[in-house]
Amino acid sequence: MSPSARSLTRRKVILDCDVGIDDAVALALLVQSEKIQLLAVTTNTGNVSIEKTTRNALDVLSLLNAQSIPVAKGVARPAFTILLENYSKIHGLNGIGEVELPASEQFVDHRHAIEVFAELLEEEPAKSISIAVVGPLTNFAMFMKTYPALVDKIDRLIVMGGTTSNGNITPVSEFNIWADPLSAKFVFDNVSCPTSMVGLDVTRLATVNEEELDRWSRNSEWGSAIAQMVRGYLDINSNGWPMHDALAVSILIDESILRFESAHINVCTDSDENYARTLCDFKQEGDTSGPLISVALGVDLAKFRSLLTKLM
Ligand code: BDR
Ligand code: CA
């Protein structure tokens, strides 16, 4: 198949991220997969400040030899960044495990992230673009508020965030939701395109270990740099480092990696012990006025790992 014919059949994706070590792995999967055409990367305030997540997005794309993909900055949240920098150093101070990447020569796109969402959705036929948000939902909520009529044009929204069981910031809340619960609430209460929540229930199982990182290092220069980032990732459990964001985007390449069940999701925003909890009502016994969201509850780890092995 000629390259132009192949690009016609690729799934068009925008990645909204806060790079971030597992965000970098998600970027690598999307860039490497021949099933995906990554149209743009937009950045969020999250793991580190927007300046750092944007710098990291540019540098990781350049590392992957994909510097022509536009990178646009989203909402800066200076107050949240100050809070975070005193709180969590899970991805290292620079967001990528203190690995120093060669600086990309590419400039940040002049448009705001939400203008990039809007322009691409306006240009392309309805239902031809999927958006994956693997950081806080700030940009996406702002996009929904500003361009409500364009949300229906999205083929699929994937959100890495939330949990139906234990959290990773509080006993019940997950980082991306905790970082901006009001935006998450707005999205889960109002979104009008098919939406999936890929939370800690499945992502904390999707680990890579030292052996896998050795293989990435042997395979390529970029694999080696990303393996080094993962070794600096403080999010680690007895099986290795969870690739939260990579698992979330993997379903754009192979849908059968995750199993979903539908629920209404209530994001708790009161300042109590349930702050930022994603309460998933699978039996639809509570308020059913909002949209049904598909919540990932099962993962085929063998399939996910073989995808990583193929692409990293
Ligand atoms: C999420 O939080 C971030 O630290 C990771 O990049 C991932 O998006 C996991 O809770
Ligand atoms: Ca992330």
mmCIF file of C-alpha atoms and ligand atoms in Angstrom:
data_model
loop_
_atom_site.group_PDB
_atom_site.id
_atom_site.type_symbol
_atom_site.label_atom_id
_atom_site.label_comp_id
_atom_site.label_asym_id
_atom_site.label_seq_id
_atom_site.Cartn_x
_atom_site.Cartn_y
_atom_site.Cartn_z
ATOM 1 C CA MET A 1 0.000 0.000 0.000
ATOM 2 C CA SER A 2 1.381 3.448 -0.879
ATOM 3 C CA PRO A 3 2.067 5.804 2.060
ATOM 4 C CA SER A 4 -0.736 8.131 0.937
ATOM 5 C CA ALA A 5 -3.272 5.290 0.678
ATOM 6 C CA ARG A 6 -2.198 4.038 4.093
ATOM 7 C CA SER A 7 -2.667 7.456 5.691
ATOM 8 C CA LEU A 8 -6.275 7.425 4.448
ATOM 9 C CA THR A 9 -7.055 4.456 6.626
ATOM 10 C CA ARG A 10 -5.221 5.629 9.726
ATOM 11 C CA ARG A 11 -7.215 6.677 12.761
ATOM 12 C CA LYS A 12 -6.800 10.422 13.356
ATOM 13 C CA VAL A 13 -5.931 11.300 16.928
ATOM 14 C CA ILE A 14 -5.216 14.380 19.049
ATOM 15 C CA LEU A 15 -3.344 13.700 22.295
ATOM 16 C CA ASP A 16 -3.871 16.092 25.208
ATOM 17 C CA CYS A 17 -1.168 15.343 27.762
ATOM 18 C CA ASP A 18 1.033 16.570 30.612
ATOM 19 C CA VAL A 19 4.338 14.919 29.669
ATOM 20 C CA GLY A 20 5.097 13.063 32.076
ATOM 21 C CA ILE A 21 6.926 9.727 31.839
ATOM 22 C CA ASP A 22 3.975 7.461 30.988
ATOM 23 C CA ASP A 23 2.709 10.266 28.715
ATOM 24 C CA ALA A 24 6.007 9.942 26.804
ATOM 25 C CA VAL A 25 5.373 6.205 26.336
ATOM 26 C CA ALA A 26 1.827 6.995 25.117
ATOM 27 C CA LEU A 27 3.303 9.450 22.608
ATOM 28 C CA ALA A 28 5.759 6.820 21.394
ATOM 29 C CA LEU A 29 2.959 4.269 20.832
ATOM 30 C CA LEU A 30 0.847 6.747 18.851
ATOM 31 C CA VAL A 31 3.781 7.910 16.736
ATOM 32 C CA GLN A 32 5.028 4.382 16.059
ATOM 33 C CA SER A 33 1.709 2.729 15.254
ATOM 34 C CA GLU A 34 0.909 2.520 11.562
ATOM 35 C CA LYS A 35 -2.770 2.499 12.502
ATOM 36 C CA ILE A 36 -2.589 6.049 13.890
ATOM 37 C CA GLN A 37 -2.171 9.485 12.400
ATOM 38 C CA LEU A 38 -1.284 11.807 15.268
ATOM 39 C CA LEU A 39 -2.633 15.184 14.121
ATOM 40 C CA ALA A 40 -1.563 17.314 17.078
ATOM 41 C CA VAL A 41 -0.366 17.231 20.657
ATOM 42 C CA THR A 42 -1.841 19.672 23.152
ATOM 43 C CA THR A 43 -0.449 20.248 26.611
ATOM 44 C CA ASN A 44 -1.955 20.584 30.021
ATOM 45 C CA THR A 45 -0.829 21.735 33.431
ATOM 46 C CA GLY A 46 -0.516 18.516 35.419
ATOM 47 C CA ASN A 47 2.481 16.440 36.381
ATOM 48 C CA VAL A 48 4.576 19.601 36.106
ATOM 49 C CA SER A 49 4.005 23.191 34.912
ATOM 50 C CA ILE A 50 2.652 23.896 31.433
ATOM 51 C CA GLU A 51 6.055 25.285 30.397
ATOM 52 C CA LYS A 52 7.681 21.967 31.282
ATOM 53 C CA THR A 53 4.959 19.699 29.840
ATOM 54 C CA THR A 54 5.106 21.678 26.585
ATOM 55 C CA ARG A 55 8.910 21.577 26.426
ATOM 56 C CA ASN A 56 8.775 17.829 27.098
ATOM 57 C CA ALA A 57 6.160 17.250 24.388
ATOM 58 C CA LEU A 58 8.330 19.055 21.827
ATOM 59 C CA ASP A 59 11.506 17.256 22.897
ATOM 60 C CA VAL A 60 9.911 13.789 23.031
ATOM 61 C CA LEU A 61 8.398 14.261 19.545
ATOM 62 C CA SER A 62 11.790 15.327 18.251
ATOM 63 C CA LEU A 63 13.383 12.284 19.923
ATOM 64 C CA LEU A 64 10.822 10.174 18.043
ATOM 65 C CA ASN A 65 11.691 11.955 14.809
ATOM 66 C CA ALA A 66 8.149 13.327 14.683
ATOM 67 C CA GLN A 67 8.918 17.026 15.205
ATOM 68 C CA SER A 68 6.518 18.037 12.423
ATOM 69 C CA ILE A 69 3.512 17.174 14.617
ATOM 70 C CA PRO A 70 2.229 20.491 16.043
ATOM 71 C CA VAL A 71 2.361 21.055 19.798
ATOM 72 C CA ALA A 72 -0.047 23.642 21.245
ATOM 73 C CA LYS A 73 -0.153 24.876 24.810
ATOM 74 C CA GLY A 74 -3.312 24.703 26.879
ATOM 75 C CA VAL A 75 -4.410 26.308 30.138
ATOM 76 C CA ALA A 76 -1.665 27.487 32.488
ATOM 77 C CA ARG A 77 -2.583 27.147 36.149
ATOM 78 C CA PRO A 78 0.191 28.857 38.096
ATOM 79 C CA ALA A 79 -1.444 28.429 41.507
ATOM 80 C CA PHE A 80 -1.925 24.705 40.948
ATOM 81 C CA THR A 81 1.670 24.390 39.716
ATOM 82 C CA ILE A 82 2.987 25.925 42.952
ATOM 83 C CA LEU A 83 0.855 23.541 45.016
ATOM 84 C CA LEU A 84 2.015 20.590 42.935
ATOM 85 C CA GLU A 85 5.698 21.415 42.993
ATOM 86 C CA ASN A 86 5.583 21.299 46.761
ATOM 87 C CA TYR A 87 3.631 18.087 46.743
ATOM 88 C CA SER A 88 4.511 15.523 44.131
ATOM 89 C CA LYS A 89 7.780 14.760 42.422
ATOM 90 C CA ILE A 90 6.641 11.479 40.957
ATOM 91 C CA HIS A 91 7.876 12.308 37.439
ATOM 92 C CA GLY A 92 10.984 14.147 38.658
ATOM 93 C CA LEU A 93 11.399 17.909 38.728
ATOM 94 C CA ASN A 94 11.535 18.221 34.941
ATOM 95 C CA GLY A 95 8.618 15.784 34.397
ATOM 96 C CA ILE A 96 10.673 13.164 32.570
ATOM 97 C CA GLY A 97 12.659 11.544 35.378
ATOM 98 C CA GLU A 98 15.526 14.101 35.180
ATOM 99 C CA VAL A 99 16.530 12.801 31.742
ATOM 100 C CA GLU A 100 18.009 15.649 29.671
ATOM 101 C CA LEU A 101 16.772 15.346 26.099
ATOM 102 C CA PRO A 102 18.309 17.276 23.199
ATOM 103 C CA ALA A 103 16.200 20.435 22.792
ATOM 104 C CA SER A 104 13.816 20.294 19.847
ATOM 105 C CA GLU A 105 14.279 23.052 17.294
ATOM 106 C CA GLN A 106 10.542 23.170 16.726
ATOM 107 C CA PHE A 107 8.478 26.098 18.045
ATOM 108 C CA VAL A 108 5.262 25.793 20.001
ATOM 109 C CA ASP A 109 2.211 26.240 17.766
ATOM 110 C CA HIS A 110 0.876 29.804 17.979
ATOM 111 C CA ARG A 111 -2.687 28.590 18.678
ATOM 112 C CA HIS A 112 -4.209 27.730 22.070
ATOM 113 C CA ALA A 113 -4.892 24.015 22.574
ATOM 114 C CA ILE A 114 -8.665 24.489 22.371
ATOM 115 C CA GLU A 115 -8.329 26.351 19.058
ATOM 116 C CA VAL A 116 -6.402 23.372 17.722
ATOM 117 C CA PHE A 117 -9.203 21.004 18.777
ATOM 118 C CA ALA A 118 -11.750 23.315 17.145
ATOM 119 C CA GLU A 119 -9.888 23.908 13.877
ATOM 120 C CA LEU A 120 -9.114 20.235 13.313
ATOM 121 C CA LEU A 121 -12.682 19.167 14.109
ATOM 122 C CA GLU A 122 -14.045 21.840 11.776
ATOM 123 C CA GLU A 123 -11.708 20.790 8.951
ATOM 124 C CA GLU A 124 -12.279 17.039 9.123
ATOM 125 C CA PRO A 125 -15.490 15.083 8.459
ATOM 126 C CA ALA A 126 -17.622 14.290 11.513
ATOM 127 C CA LYS A 127 -16.538 11.262 13.534
ATOM 128 C CA SER A 128 -13.092 11.077 12.016
ATOM 129 C CA ILE A 129 -11.038 12.353 14.988
ATOM 130 C CA SER A 130 -10.531 10.718 18.384
ATOM 131 C CA ILE A 131 -9.180 12.703 21.327
ATOM 132 C CA ALA A 132 -7.225 11.112 24.165
ATOM 133 C CA VAL A 133 -6.800 13.146 27.343
ATOM 134 C CA VAL A 134 -4.105 11.643 29.567
ATOM 135 C CA GLY A 135 -3.772 14.546 31.995
ATOM 136 C CA PRO A 136 -6.280 16.721 33.885
ATOM 137 C CA LEU A 137 -9.438 17.574 31.912
ATOM 138 C CA THR A 138 -8.907 21.357 32.065
ATOM 139 C CA ASN A 139 -8.353 21.943 28.335
ATOM 140 C CA PHE A 140 -11.096 19.591 27.256
ATOM 141 C CA ALA A 141 -13.695 21.114 29.619
ATOM 142 C CA MET A 142 -12.785 24.573 28.353
ATOM 143 C CA PHE A 143 -13.163 23.331 24.778
ATOM 144 C CA MET A 144 -16.611 21.871 25.594
ATOM 145 C CA LYS A 145 -17.698 25.196 27.118
ATOM 146 C CA THR A 146 -16.406 27.238 24.196
ATOM 147 C CA TYR A 147 -17.364 25.004 21.266
ATOM 148 C CA PRO A 148 -20.272 22.818 22.460
ATOM 149 C CA ALA A 149 -21.476 22.139 18.899
ATOM 150 C CA LEU A 150 -18.157 20.549 17.925
ATOM 151 C CA VAL A 151 -18.160 17.894 20.643
ATOM 152 C CA ASP A 152 -20.576 15.698 18.662
ATOM 153 C CA LYS A 153 -18.068 15.602 15.809
ATOM 154 C CA ILE A 154 -15.556 13.684 17.946
ATOM 155 C CA ASP A 155 -15.451 10.001 17.110
ATOM 156 C CA ARG A 156 -14.345 8.991 20.573
ATOM 157 C CA LEU A 157 -12.972 10.608 23.731
ATOM 158 C CA ILE A 158 -10.615 8.551 25.899
ATOM 159 C CA VAL A 159 -9.881 9.831 29.395
ATOM 160 C CA MET A 160 -7.083 8.384 31.472
ATOM 161 C CA GLY A 161 -8.228 9.096 34.993
ATOM 162 C CA GLY A 162 -10.345 8.065 37.925
ATOM 163 C CA THR A 163 -10.810 4.788 39.728
ATOM 164 C CA THR A 164 -13.647 2.653 41.022
ATOM 165 C CA SER A 165 -11.426 1.348 43.827
ATOM 166 C CA ASN A 166 -8.255 2.735 45.426
ATOM 167 C CA GLY A 167 -6.786 6.065 44.431
ATOM 168 C CA ASN A 168 -3.190 7.189 44.089
ATOM 169 C CA ILE A 169 -3.482 10.669 45.618
ATOM 170 C CA THR A 170 -6.023 10.010 48.343
ATOM 171 C CA PRO A 171 -7.481 6.605 49.257
ATOM 172 C CA VAL A 172 -10.277 7.243 46.723
ATOM 173 C CA SER A 173 -8.976 9.723 44.149
ATOM 174 C CA GLU A 174 -6.723 9.461 41.122
ATOM 175 C CA PHE A 175 -4.248 12.192 40.129
ATOM 176 C CA ASN A 176 -5.723 13.470 36.817
ATOM 177 C CA ILE A 177 -9.184 13.877 38.366
ATOM 178 C CA TRP A 178 -7.828 15.220 41.668
ATOM 179 C CA ALA A 179 -5.814 17.826 39.731
ATOM 180 C CA ASP A 180 -9.004 19.394 38.329
ATOM 181 C CA PRO A 181 -12.207 17.762 39.616
ATOM 182 C CA LEU A 182 -14.483 20.606 38.485
ATOM 183 C CA SER A 183 -13.436 20.162 34.865
ATOM 184 C CA ALA A 184 -13.775 16.378 35.184
ATOM 185 C CA LYS A 185 -17.264 16.801 36.618
ATOM 186 C CA PHE A 186 -18.278 19.121 33.816
ATOM 187 C CA VAL A 187 -17.040 16.652 31.191
ATOM 188 C CA PHE A 188 -18.583 13.504 32.702
ATOM 189 C CA ASP A 189 -21.906 15.316 33.312
ATOM 190 C CA ASN A 190 -22.234 16.833 29.845
ATOM 191 C CA VAL A 191 -20.099 15.157 27.206
ATOM 192 C CA SER A 192 -22.022 14.293 24.036
ATOM 193 C CA CYS A 193 -19.559 12.065 22.155
ATOM 194 C CA PRO A 194 -18.786 8.404 22.998
ATOM 195 C CA THR A 195 -16.475 8.587 26.025
ATOM 196 C CA SER A 196 -14.363 6.043 27.886
ATOM 197 C CA MET A 197 -12.755 6.346 31.299
ATOM 198 C CA VAL A 198 -9.571 4.304 31.646
ATOM 199 C CA GLY A 199 -8.740 4.453 35.333
ATOM 200 C CA LEU A 200 -6.418 2.928 37.885
ATOM 201 C CA ASP A 201 -8.531 -0.262 38.064
ATOM 202 C CA VAL A 202 -6.793 -1.345 34.872
ATOM 203 C CA THR A 203 -3.832 1.000 34.419
ATOM 204 C CA ARG A 204 -2.027 0.049 37.612
ATOM 205 C CA LEU A 205 -1.907 -3.542 36.269
ATOM 206 C CA ALA A 206 -0.270 -2.470 32.993
ATOM 207 C CA THR A 207 3.300 -2.504 34.271
ATOM 208 C CA VAL A 208 6.658 -2.766 32.552
ATOM 209 C CA ASN A 209 9.661 -4.292 34.271
ATOM 210 C CA GLU A 210 13.435 -3.963 34.085
ATOM 211 C CA GLU A 211 13.703 -6.721 31.474
ATOM 212 C CA GLU A 212 11.282 -4.872 29.165
ATOM 213 C CA LEU A 213 13.184 -1.604 29.650
ATOM 214 C CA ASP A 214 16.447 -3.351 28.731
ATOM 215 C CA ARG A 215 14.806 -4.448 25.511
ATOM 216 C CA TRP A 216 13.613 -0.897 24.702
ATOM 217 C CA SER A 217 17.166 0.317 25.352
ATOM 218 C CA ARG A 218 18.656 -2.185 22.947
ATOM 219 C CA ASN A 219 16.086 -1.433 20.222
ATOM 220 C CA SER A 220 16.630 2.262 19.559
ATOM 221 C CA GLU A 221 18.137 5.469 20.814
ATOM 222 C CA TRP A 222 14.696 6.865 21.624
ATOM 223 C CA GLY A 223 13.722 3.594 23.347
ATOM 224 C CA SER A 224 16.822 3.904 25.469
ATOM 225 C CA ALA A 225 15.994 7.500 26.491
ATOM 226 C CA ILE A 226 12.395 6.592 27.370
ATOM 227 C CA ALA A 227 13.571 3.520 29.346
ATOM 228 C CA GLN A 228 15.845 5.847 31.309
ATOM 229 C CA MET A 229 12.866 8.098 32.075
ATOM 230 C CA VAL A 230 10.843 5.128 33.325
ATOM 231 C CA ARG A 231 13.692 4.108 35.635
ATOM 232 C CA GLY A 232 13.317 7.570 37.223
ATOM 233 C CA TYR A 233 9.539 7.152 37.662
ATOM 234 C CA LEU A 234 8.594 7.037 41.346
ATOM 235 C CA ASP A 235 5.225 5.419 40.539
ATOM 236 C CA ILE A 236 6.257 1.779 40.937
ATOM 237 C CA ASN A 237 4.619 -1.327 42.406
ATOM 238 C CA SER A 238 5.794 -4.896 43.001
ATOM 239 C CA ASN A 239 5.356 -5.753 39.282
ATOM 240 C CA GLY A 240 7.076 -2.694 37.858
ATOM 241 C CA TRP A 241 6.110 0.736 36.564
ATOM 242 C CA PRO A 242 2.431 1.231 35.553
ATOM 243 C CA MET A 243 2.043 2.672 32.050
ATOM 244 C CA HIS A 244 -1.271 4.429 32.784
ATOM 245 C CA ASP A 245 -1.362 6.717 29.753
ATOM 246 C CA ALA A 246 0.078 4.174 27.337
ATOM 247 C CA LEU A 247 -2.650 1.688 28.251
ATOM 248 C CA ALA A 248 -5.342 4.343 27.761
ATOM 249 C CA VAL A 249 -4.198 5.206 24.219
ATOM 250 C CA SER A 250 -3.510 1.579 23.299
ATOM 251 C CA ILE A 251 -7.227 0.981 22.684
ATOM 252 C CA LEU A 252 -7.090 3.405 19.770
ATOM 253 C CA ILE A 253 -4.737 0.852 18.203
ATOM 254 C CA ASP A 254 -6.410 -2.335 19.455
ATOM 255 C CA GLU A 255 -9.857 -1.976 20.988
ATOM 256 C CA SER A 256 -9.809 -5.520 22.368
ATOM 257 C CA ILE A 257 -7.132 -4.681 24.989
ATOM 258 C CA LEU A 258 -9.772 -3.349 27.411
ATOM 259 C CA ARG A 259 -13.196 -4.479 28.519
ATOM 260 C CA PHE A 260 -15.739 -1.799 29.453
ATOM 261 C CA GLU A 261 -19.002 -1.449 31.333
ATOM 262 C CA SER A 262 -21.315 1.563 31.117
ATOM 263 C CA ALA A 263 -21.936 3.844 34.058
ATOM 264 C CA HIS A 264 -22.970 7.344 34.985
ATOM 265 C CA ILE A 265 -20.002 8.986 36.670
ATOM 266 C CA ASN A 266 -20.378 11.426 39.511
ATOM 267 C CA VAL A 267 -17.169 13.305 40.310
ATOM 268 C CA CYS A 268 -17.225 14.388 43.960
ATOM 269 C CA THR A 269 -16.155 18.000 44.374
ATOM 270 C CA ASP A 270 -17.015 18.681 48.026
ATOM 271 C CA SER A 271 -14.003 19.273 50.271
ATOM 272 C CA ASP A 272 -14.269 16.072 52.250
ATOM 273 C CA GLU A 273 -12.726 12.596 52.208
ATOM 274 C CA ASN A 274 -14.436 11.867 48.852
ATOM 275 C CA TYR A 275 -12.842 14.843 47.090
ATOM 276 C CA ALA A 276 -12.175 13.981 43.406
ATOM 277 C CA ARG A 277 -13.618 10.499 43.705
ATOM 278 C CA THR A 278 -15.211 9.104 40.512
ATOM 279 C CA LEU A 279 -18.358 7.379 41.731
ATOM 280 C CA CYS A 280 -19.420 5.004 38.954
ATOM 281 C CA ASP A 281 -23.085 4.052 38.984
ATOM 282 C CA PHE A 282 -23.086 0.820 36.941
ATOM 283 C CA LYS A 283 -26.568 -0.195 37.999
ATOM 284 C CA GLN A 284 -27.961 3.229 37.109
ATOM 285 C CA GLU A 285 -29.686 3.592 40.425
ATOM 286 C CA GLY A 286 -28.837 7.247 41.044
ATOM 287 C CA ASP A 287 -29.177 10.355 38.883
ATOM 288 C CA THR A 288 -29.327 9.103 35.297
ATOM 289 C CA SER A 289 -29.629 12.481 33.592
ATOM 290 C CA GLY A 290 -25.984 12.605 32.457
ATOM 291 C CA PRO A 291 -24.334 10.617 29.664
ATOM 292 C CA LEU A 292 -23.336 6.980 29.985
ATOM 293 C CA ILE A 293 -19.565 6.590 30.012
ATOM 294 C CA SER A 294 -17.791 3.305 29.272
ATOM 295 C CA VAL A 295 -15.544 2.508 32.202
ATOM 296 C CA ALA A 296 -12.600 0.127 31.716
ATOM 297 C CA LEU A 297 -12.858 -2.781 34.150
ATOM 298 C CA GLY A 298 -10.818 -5.521 32.500
ATOM 299 C CA VAL A 299 -7.490 -5.618 30.659
ATOM 300 C CA ASP A 300 -5.865 -8.199 28.417
ATOM 301 C CA LEU A 301 -2.324 -7.697 29.702
ATOM 302 C CA ALA A 302 -0.780 -10.145 27.249
ATOM 303 C CA LYS A 303 -2.183 -8.127 24.329
ATOM 304 C CA PHE A 304 -1.042 -4.805 25.817
ATOM 305 C CA ARG A 305 2.461 -6.141 26.458
ATOM 306 C CA SER A 306 2.741 -7.585 22.974
ATOM 307 C CA LEU A 307 1.738 -4.179 21.535
ATOM 308 C CA LEU A 308 4.494 -2.541 23.606
ATOM 309 C CA THR A 309 6.940 -5.175 22.415
ATOM 310 C CA LYS A 310 5.993 -4.508 18.810
ATOM 311 C CA LEU A 311 6.143 -0.722 18.953
ATOM 312 C CA MET A 312 8.812 0.188 21.529
HETATM 313 C C1 BDR B 1 -1.910 9.689 35.847
HETATM 314 O O1 BDR B 1 -1.256 10.675 36.625
HETATM 315 C C2 BDR B 1 -0.056 11.071 36.018
HETATM 316 O O2 BDR B 1 0.939 11.184 36.966
HETATM 317 C C3 BDR B 1 0.238 10.063 34.946
HETATM 318 O O3 BDR B 1 0.903 10.654 33.859
HETATM 319 C C4 BDR B 1 -1.116 9.546 34.555
HETATM 320 O O4 BDR B 1 -1.696 10.345 33.551
HETATM 321 C C5 BDR B 1 -2.001 8.406 36.663
HETATM 322 O O5 BDR B 1 -2.726 8.637 37.837
HETATM 323 CA CA CA B 2 -0.362 11.965 32.241
#
